[in-house]
Amino acid sequence: MHIGKTLVGTACLVLASAASAETLTIATVNNADMIRMQRLSKTFEQQHPDINLNWVVLEENVLRQRLTTDIATQGGQFDVLTIGMYEASLWGAKGWLEAMTDLPEGYDLDDVFPSVREGLSVDGTLYALPFYAESSMTYYRTDLFEAAGLQMPERPTWTQMAEFAQKLHQPGKDQYGICLRGKAGWGENMALVTTVANAFGARWFDEKWQPEFTGEEWTRAANFYVDTLRNYGPPGASSNGFNENLALFNSGKCAMWVDATVAGSFVTDASQSRVADQVGFTFAPHETTEKGSAWLYSWALAIPTSSKSKDSAKTFTAWATSREYAELVAETDGVANVPPGTRESTYNDEYMTAAPFARVTLESLKQADPADPSAKPVPYVGIQLVTIPEFQAIGTQVGKMFAAALTGQMPVEQMLNAVQQSTTREMKRAGYPK
């Protein structure tokens, strides 16, 4: 009888514990680092049996749309948001995000790179914790370069990249000279296109907030991007974003690829890359200037003020962006897979040896300057984006037009004229200059 009472009592405690557990709904992007975080978060749940995690994993464009709608309406669907520097600064300034203060002892915020902290802050207040940070870089097939008698410079120009692409483009063998983002979206194709434009000396706006898409620099950059990708890229390039190009590169179909530095650990992972031992890494291409030729971005975790589980959400975000989490990744998936770009301590001798892409990543992150992204003065902050509330809509619209030029629906000159008109109209409607 006593044993029965004990068993019943234990069962009631377990049920009571489960019933009292708080559920956090986490919205994140469907890239490999975040999917790894979801997998490893079972460790967090074991350590915190009073917190359950409910994951909503979405494609990048869909994630941004869902989060923007939810936070602007204070819908409260999510407790943890995966956002970037663009949203952190704008939403933090509007009071839509919880300030990341009172972090756990041992979190060591000073270990996080200053440029990353600043990018996620408003007036010195941090509004998101960085999961990983990235710049952009050039990936290339060392075996194909050697076979063709080519040598990749440490700092290539886009003109050189096009020349290499022409020589390495063999569509009959399912081998394409270059893979670049073509999928429409302010954070998809326009992230890459804007760095190409920066490299050619272009800028989104002059000092008086006038768009410059019909100027010589944008004309050269846009023609270069469209011609190079149409002539030497894979078929259907207008549908390819980061994930699609990563899959193409890992399957051996891209001789070169310019994209986020975070892909380094995936292209060198033999379990998912057929070319893991044949990848070279160097800096993102420049052209007339190196300013703004490589971007600066961070996927970070933030807590909306509409969350009803703020304390638990902060416990999770601190854990997922901590040294403890980095050590867990190193232990389970290997040191080269530690989330890059956020902490000085990551870049120790062991990591630098294990990750052949680490040096270029680190130097690119240190060189990127969102306050000085162009050869000419600009009124905005941002390398691959413009940190104003209107940019999300404007950038998405421009991205659609660039994708249309890529598919041949409109000539480049006509596309740039349309971009100029629509962007000018939207900026006037928004009251710029302010």
XYZ file of C-alpha atoms in Angstrom:
434
model
C 0.000 0.000 0.000
C 2.833 2.350 0.899
C 4.633 1.531 -2.380
C 1.461 2.233 -4.351
C 1.050 5.622 -2.703
C 4.686 6.445 -3.475
C 4.275 5.528 -7.150
C 1.066 7.533 -7.417
C 2.749 10.474 -5.717
C 5.747 10.334 -8.071
C 3.477 10.136 -11.121
C 1.513 13.139 -9.883
C 4.737 15.125 -9.423
C 5.874 14.256 -12.954
C 2.491 15.231 -14.393
C 2.446 18.422 -12.363
C 5.958 19.273 -13.571
C 4.989 18.659 -17.206
C 1.836 20.693 -16.787
C 3.743 23.622 -15.285
C 6.489 23.616 -17.928
C 6.658 26.783 -19.995
C 6.600 26.433 -23.790
C 8.812 28.748 -25.827
C 7.959 29.179 -29.495
C 11.143 29.827 -31.462
C 11.058 31.126 -35.042
C 14.198 30.398 -37.036
C 15.580 30.094 -40.536
C 16.035 26.784 -42.348
C 19.804 26.886 -42.699
C 22.112 24.176 -41.415
C 23.436 26.031 -38.364
C 19.935 26.701 -37.079
C 18.801 23.143 -37.775
C 21.827 22.005 -35.753
C 20.763 24.336 -32.939
C 17.309 22.757 -32.979
C 18.866 19.273 -32.769
C 21.269 20.147 -29.956
C 18.628 22.018 -27.967
C 17.557 18.685 -26.517
C 20.519 19.212 -24.182
C 18.971 22.507 -23.066
C 15.625 20.836 -22.407
C 17.328 18.163 -20.307
C 19.040 20.888 -18.278
C 15.787 22.892 -18.011
C 12.894 20.407 -17.615
C 10.585 23.330 -16.845
C 11.022 24.727 -20.388
C 9.671 23.103 -23.567
C 10.808 24.301 -26.986
C 8.423 24.597 -29.930
C 10.252 25.238 -33.213
C 8.929 27.050 -36.275
C 11.539 26.639 -39.044
C 10.968 28.726 -42.184
C 12.624 29.663 -45.477
C 14.448 33.000 -45.174
C 12.036 35.231 -47.092
C 9.004 33.656 -45.381
C 10.617 33.989 -41.939
C 11.231 37.700 -42.426
C 7.688 38.306 -43.626
C 6.115 36.357 -40.736
C 8.267 38.014 -38.069
C 7.770 41.515 -39.441
C 3.992 41.097 -39.484
C 3.885 39.558 -36.020
C 6.088 42.112 -34.295
C 4.525 45.142 -35.983
C 1.068 44.011 -34.841
C 2.372 42.809 -31.456
C 0.815 39.453 -32.281
C 2.849 37.557 -29.709
C 3.134 34.315 -31.713
C 6.827 33.900 -30.895
C 9.017 34.085 -27.795
C 12.389 33.941 -29.566
C 13.043 35.475 -32.990
C 15.920 34.736 -35.340
C 16.700 38.140 -36.824
C 19.608 40.073 -38.318
C 21.332 43.367 -37.691
C 18.748 45.209 -39.801
C 15.814 44.185 -37.620
C 17.719 44.400 -34.326
C 18.553 48.073 -34.781
C 15.180 49.173 -36.194
C 12.952 47.067 -33.938
C 15.079 47.820 -30.891
C 14.698 51.546 -31.545
C 10.907 51.127 -31.765
C 10.777 49.358 -28.394
C 9.631 46.072 -29.915
C 12.516 43.999 -28.502
C 13.654 43.251 -24.966
C 17.042 44.721 -24.064
C 19.629 41.996 -23.533
C 20.714 43.050 -20.053
C 21.439 41.006 -16.912
C 23.021 38.160 -18.848
C 24.151 35.102 -16.877
C 27.470 35.194 -15.070
C 30.087 33.719 -17.374
C 28.370 34.794 -20.615
C 31.349 37.103 -21.282
C 29.860 39.697 -23.594
C 33.299 41.291 -23.980
C 34.342 38.147 -25.873
C 31.868 39.036 -28.665
C 33.439 41.045 -31.505
C 32.710 44.791 -31.078
C 31.428 45.173 -34.665
C 28.869 42.424 -34.047
C 27.747 43.897 -30.709
C 27.408 47.350 -32.278
C 25.398 45.975 -35.200
C 22.850 44.486 -32.797
C 22.634 47.561 -30.548
C 20.887 50.922 -30.453
C 22.604 53.740 -28.555
C 24.748 51.243 -26.694
C 21.878 48.923 -25.698
C 22.062 45.370 -27.022
C 18.777 43.990 -28.407
C 19.827 40.569 -29.743
C 22.472 37.965 -28.961
C 24.530 36.804 -31.979
C 24.251 33.123 -32.864
C 26.769 33.482 -35.664
C 28.190 36.327 -37.708
C 29.362 36.312 -41.286
C 30.970 38.246 -44.042
C 31.122 37.047 -47.647
C 33.945 35.216 -49.407
C 34.924 33.372 -52.578
C 34.791 29.568 -52.675
C 36.490 27.859 -55.592
C 37.449 24.394 -56.791
C 41.209 23.993 -56.455
C 41.231 20.855 -58.627
C 39.465 22.598 -61.514
C 41.754 25.625 -61.275
C 44.837 23.392 -61.309
C 43.580 21.349 -64.261
C 42.919 24.560 -66.239
C 46.264 26.111 -65.287
C 44.568 28.951 -63.423
C 45.580 30.625 -60.178
C 43.120 32.383 -57.902
C 44.476 35.680 -56.525
C 44.074 36.315 -52.810
C 41.912 39.342 -53.619
C 40.312 38.744 -57.036
C 38.409 41.327 -59.041
C 34.972 40.619 -60.461
C 36.483 40.975 -63.941
C 38.925 38.174 -63.123
C 36.071 36.076 -61.732
C 34.192 36.385 -65.035
C 37.318 35.364 -66.959
C 37.759 32.297 -64.744
C 34.054 31.465 -65.057
C 34.272 31.531 -68.842
C 37.202 29.088 -68.855
C 35.644 26.722 -66.305
C 32.073 26.725 -67.627
C 31.259 23.274 -69.047
C 27.481 22.870 -68.928
C 27.721 19.644 -70.927
C 29.496 18.141 -67.918
C 27.031 19.698 -65.463
C 29.787 22.080 -64.372
C 29.015 25.783 -64.209
C 31.558 28.587 -64.115
C 30.032 30.507 -61.211
C 27.098 30.287 -58.831
C 25.609 33.474 -57.381
C 22.358 34.315 -55.642
C 19.479 35.035 -58.005
C 16.431 34.380 -55.812
C 14.482 37.602 -55.270
C 14.597 39.088 -51.789
C 16.236 41.982 -49.969
C 18.242 39.468 -47.947
C 18.721 37.015 -50.813
C 19.789 38.300 -54.240
C 20.086 41.928 -53.132
C 22.645 41.077 -50.435
C 24.973 39.808 -53.155
C 23.963 42.351 -55.821
C 24.579 45.278 -53.471
C 28.124 44.119 -52.682
C 28.774 43.774 -56.431
C 27.445 47.310 -56.892
C 29.591 48.605 -54.022
C 32.649 47.010 -55.625
C 31.894 48.880 -58.865
C 31.675 52.159 -56.913
C 27.871 52.369 -56.807
C 25.632 53.304 -53.868
C 21.902 53.007 -53.173
C 21.444 56.716 -52.429
C 23.450 59.918 -52.692
C 23.834 62.251 -49.708
C 20.369 63.716 -50.393
C 18.686 60.268 -50.443
C 18.288 60.282 -54.222
C 18.520 56.785 -55.796
C 21.345 56.342 -58.315
C 20.317 53.242 -60.283
C 20.601 54.910 -63.694
C 24.162 56.075 -63.004
C 27.252 54.633 -64.663
C 28.329 52.540 -61.652
C 25.010 50.718 -61.176
C 24.710 50.231 -64.939
C 28.117 48.552 -65.107
C 27.478 46.455 -61.998
C 24.007 45.295 -63.053
C 25.097 44.387 -66.586
C 28.086 42.518 -65.189
C 25.966 40.551 -62.696
C 23.258 39.624 -65.196
C 25.621 38.808 -68.080
C 28.002 36.742 -65.937
C 25.285 34.682 -64.296
C 23.323 34.171 -67.505
C 26.415 33.157 -69.496
C 28.323 31.101 -66.918
C 25.827 30.268 -64.165
C 23.571 27.238 -63.674
C 20.156 27.062 -65.321
C 17.359 28.504 -63.195
C 19.722 30.854 -61.348
C 16.829 33.203 -60.527
C 15.507 30.528 -58.145
C 18.781 30.027 -56.284
C 19.478 31.565 -52.882
C 22.047 30.584 -50.273
C 20.724 27.063 -49.621
C 20.256 26.187 -53.295
C 23.754 27.365 -54.263
C 25.271 25.538 -51.299
C 23.664 22.324 -52.543
C 24.945 22.961 -56.088
C 28.479 23.658 -54.872
C 28.546 20.628 -52.587
C 27.386 18.388 -55.442
C 30.327 19.547 -57.574
C 28.374 21.700 -60.035
C 29.937 25.112 -59.285
C 33.531 25.986 -60.142
C 33.212 29.151 -58.021
C 30.718 30.552 -55.583
C 30.632 33.922 -53.785
C 28.477 33.900 -50.677
C 28.380 33.909 -46.888
C 31.492 32.867 -44.951
C 29.297 30.663 -42.767
C 29.198 28.101 -45.588
C 32.849 27.259 -44.929
C 32.095 24.448 -42.498
C 29.511 22.908 -44.844
C 31.597 22.835 -48.029
C 34.455 21.145 -46.123
C 32.237 18.528 -44.461
C 32.738 15.261 -46.334
C 29.411 13.936 -45.054
C 27.552 16.551 -47.115
C 30.055 17.798 -49.709
C 31.399 15.731 -52.601
C 34.200 18.278 -53.072
C 35.194 18.732 -49.413
C 38.906 18.185 -50.103
C 38.990 20.368 -53.213
C 37.792 23.751 -51.943
C 39.848 26.934 -51.807
C 38.889 30.069 -49.886
C 39.714 33.682 -50.559
C 38.272 37.168 -50.193
C 35.076 38.374 -51.874
C 35.831 40.052 -55.211
C 36.363 43.789 -55.515
C 36.519 45.892 -58.681
C 37.156 49.651 -58.635
C 37.154 49.661 -54.824
C 37.333 47.180 -51.965
C 34.853 49.208 -49.900
C 31.644 47.307 -49.343
C 32.701 44.312 -51.440
C 32.162 41.922 -48.504
C 29.113 42.164 -46.283
C 28.651 42.072 -42.515
C 25.702 40.194 -41.079
C 24.656 38.245 -38.031
C 21.851 35.819 -37.421
C 20.916 36.599 -33.843
C 18.306 35.641 -31.269
C 15.983 38.299 -29.895
C 12.984 38.401 -27.570
C 9.902 40.411 -28.583
C 8.319 42.557 -25.885
C 5.053 40.738 -26.681
C 6.447 37.442 -25.309
C 4.784 36.203 -22.126
C 7.808 34.036 -21.280
C 10.631 36.571 -21.301
C 12.714 35.056 -18.489
C 12.704 31.583 -20.032
C 13.356 33.092 -23.471
C 16.409 34.913 -22.133
C 17.657 31.707 -20.501
C 17.460 29.938 -23.866
C 18.966 32.737 -25.988
C 21.891 33.068 -23.564
C 22.493 29.306 -23.694
C 22.295 29.066 -27.513
C 24.810 31.901 -28.009
C 27.198 30.939 -25.196
C 30.654 29.400 -25.060
C 28.936 26.369 -23.534
C 26.949 25.880 -26.742
C 30.091 26.326 -28.868
C 31.783 23.590 -26.821
C 28.757 21.331 -27.311
C 28.963 21.780 -31.101
C 32.710 21.062 -31.062
C 32.110 17.909 -29.028
C 29.220 16.552 -31.091
C 29.891 17.821 -34.631
C 33.575 18.805 -34.656
C 35.407 22.040 -33.872
C 35.182 23.356 -37.459
C 31.376 23.501 -37.088
C 31.380 25.897 -34.125
C 29.175 28.913 -35.003
C 31.642 31.388 -36.519
C 32.198 35.097 -36.404
C 30.898 36.097 -32.987
C 33.524 35.380 -30.317
C 37.255 36.120 -30.137
C 37.720 32.901 -28.152
C 36.474 30.814 -31.093
C 39.520 31.797 -33.139
C 42.081 29.837 -31.132
C 44.855 27.711 -32.615
C 42.737 24.558 -32.648
C 39.907 26.218 -34.592
C 42.237 28.027 -37.002
C 43.900 24.707 -37.805
C 40.652 22.770 -38.152
C 38.840 25.432 -40.220
C 40.714 26.349 -43.434
C 38.236 29.182 -44.052
C 38.762 30.806 -40.634
C 41.496 33.294 -41.553
C 39.592 34.833 -44.473
C 36.397 34.928 -42.400
C 38.108 36.684 -39.512
C 39.905 39.263 -41.674
C 36.747 39.957 -43.708
C 34.699 40.532 -40.563
C 37.293 42.931 -39.209
C 37.510 44.891 -42.478
C 33.753 45.273 -43.054
C 32.547 48.753 -42.114
C 28.762 49.364 -42.395
C 29.310 53.068 -41.694
C 31.561 53.434 -44.761
C 30.242 50.970 -47.363
C 30.856 52.823 -50.600
C 33.554 54.669 -52.522
C 31.296 57.738 -52.318
C 29.735 59.234 -49.160
C 26.332 57.817 -48.175
C 23.650 58.987 -45.719
C 22.926 55.449 -44.496
C 24.496 52.622 -42.519
C 24.764 49.181 -44.107
C 26.896 47.287 -46.607
C 24.482 44.848 -48.262
C 21.418 46.712 -47.027
C 20.253 50.185 -46.020
C 19.227 50.463 -42.380
C 15.977 52.371 -42.788
C 12.478 50.949 -42.137
C 11.485 51.338 -45.804
C 14.332 49.175 -47.095
C 12.608 45.842 -46.524
C 9.834 46.721 -48.979
C 12.084 48.631 -51.388
C 14.790 45.978 -51.396
C 12.279 43.206 -51.997
C 10.790 45.065 -54.962
C 14.241 45.784 -56.437
C 15.169 42.130 -55.911
C 12.164 41.033 -57.963
C 13.204 43.344 -60.804
C 16.776 42.041 -60.806
C 15.410 38.473 -60.938
C 13.244 39.506 -63.900
C 16.314 40.864 -65.719
C 18.123 37.617 -64.977
C 15.368 35.569 -66.614
C 15.316 37.895 -69.631
C 11.881 39.333 -68.913
C 13.277 42.853 -69.298
C 16.588 44.337 -70.516
C 18.958 45.588 -67.814
C 18.613 49.249 -68.818
C 14.815 49.046 -68.690
C 15.009 47.261 -65.333
C 17.274 49.938 -63.829
C 14.952 52.710 -65.053
C 12.024 50.912 -63.411
C 14.022 50.452 -60.195
C 14.959 54.142 -60.213
C 11.343 55.218 -60.624
C 9.852 52.872 -58.019
C 12.560 53.590 -55.423
C 12.289 57.363 -55.960
C 8.516 57.132 -55.547
C 8.742 55.104 -52.337
C 11.381 57.374 -50.808
C 9.313 60.490 -51.586
C 6.264 58.812 -50.089
C 8.292 58.053 -46.939
C 9.335 61.711 -46.670
C 13.068 61.523 -47.446
C 15.264 63.380 -46.844
C 14.110 63.554 -43.235
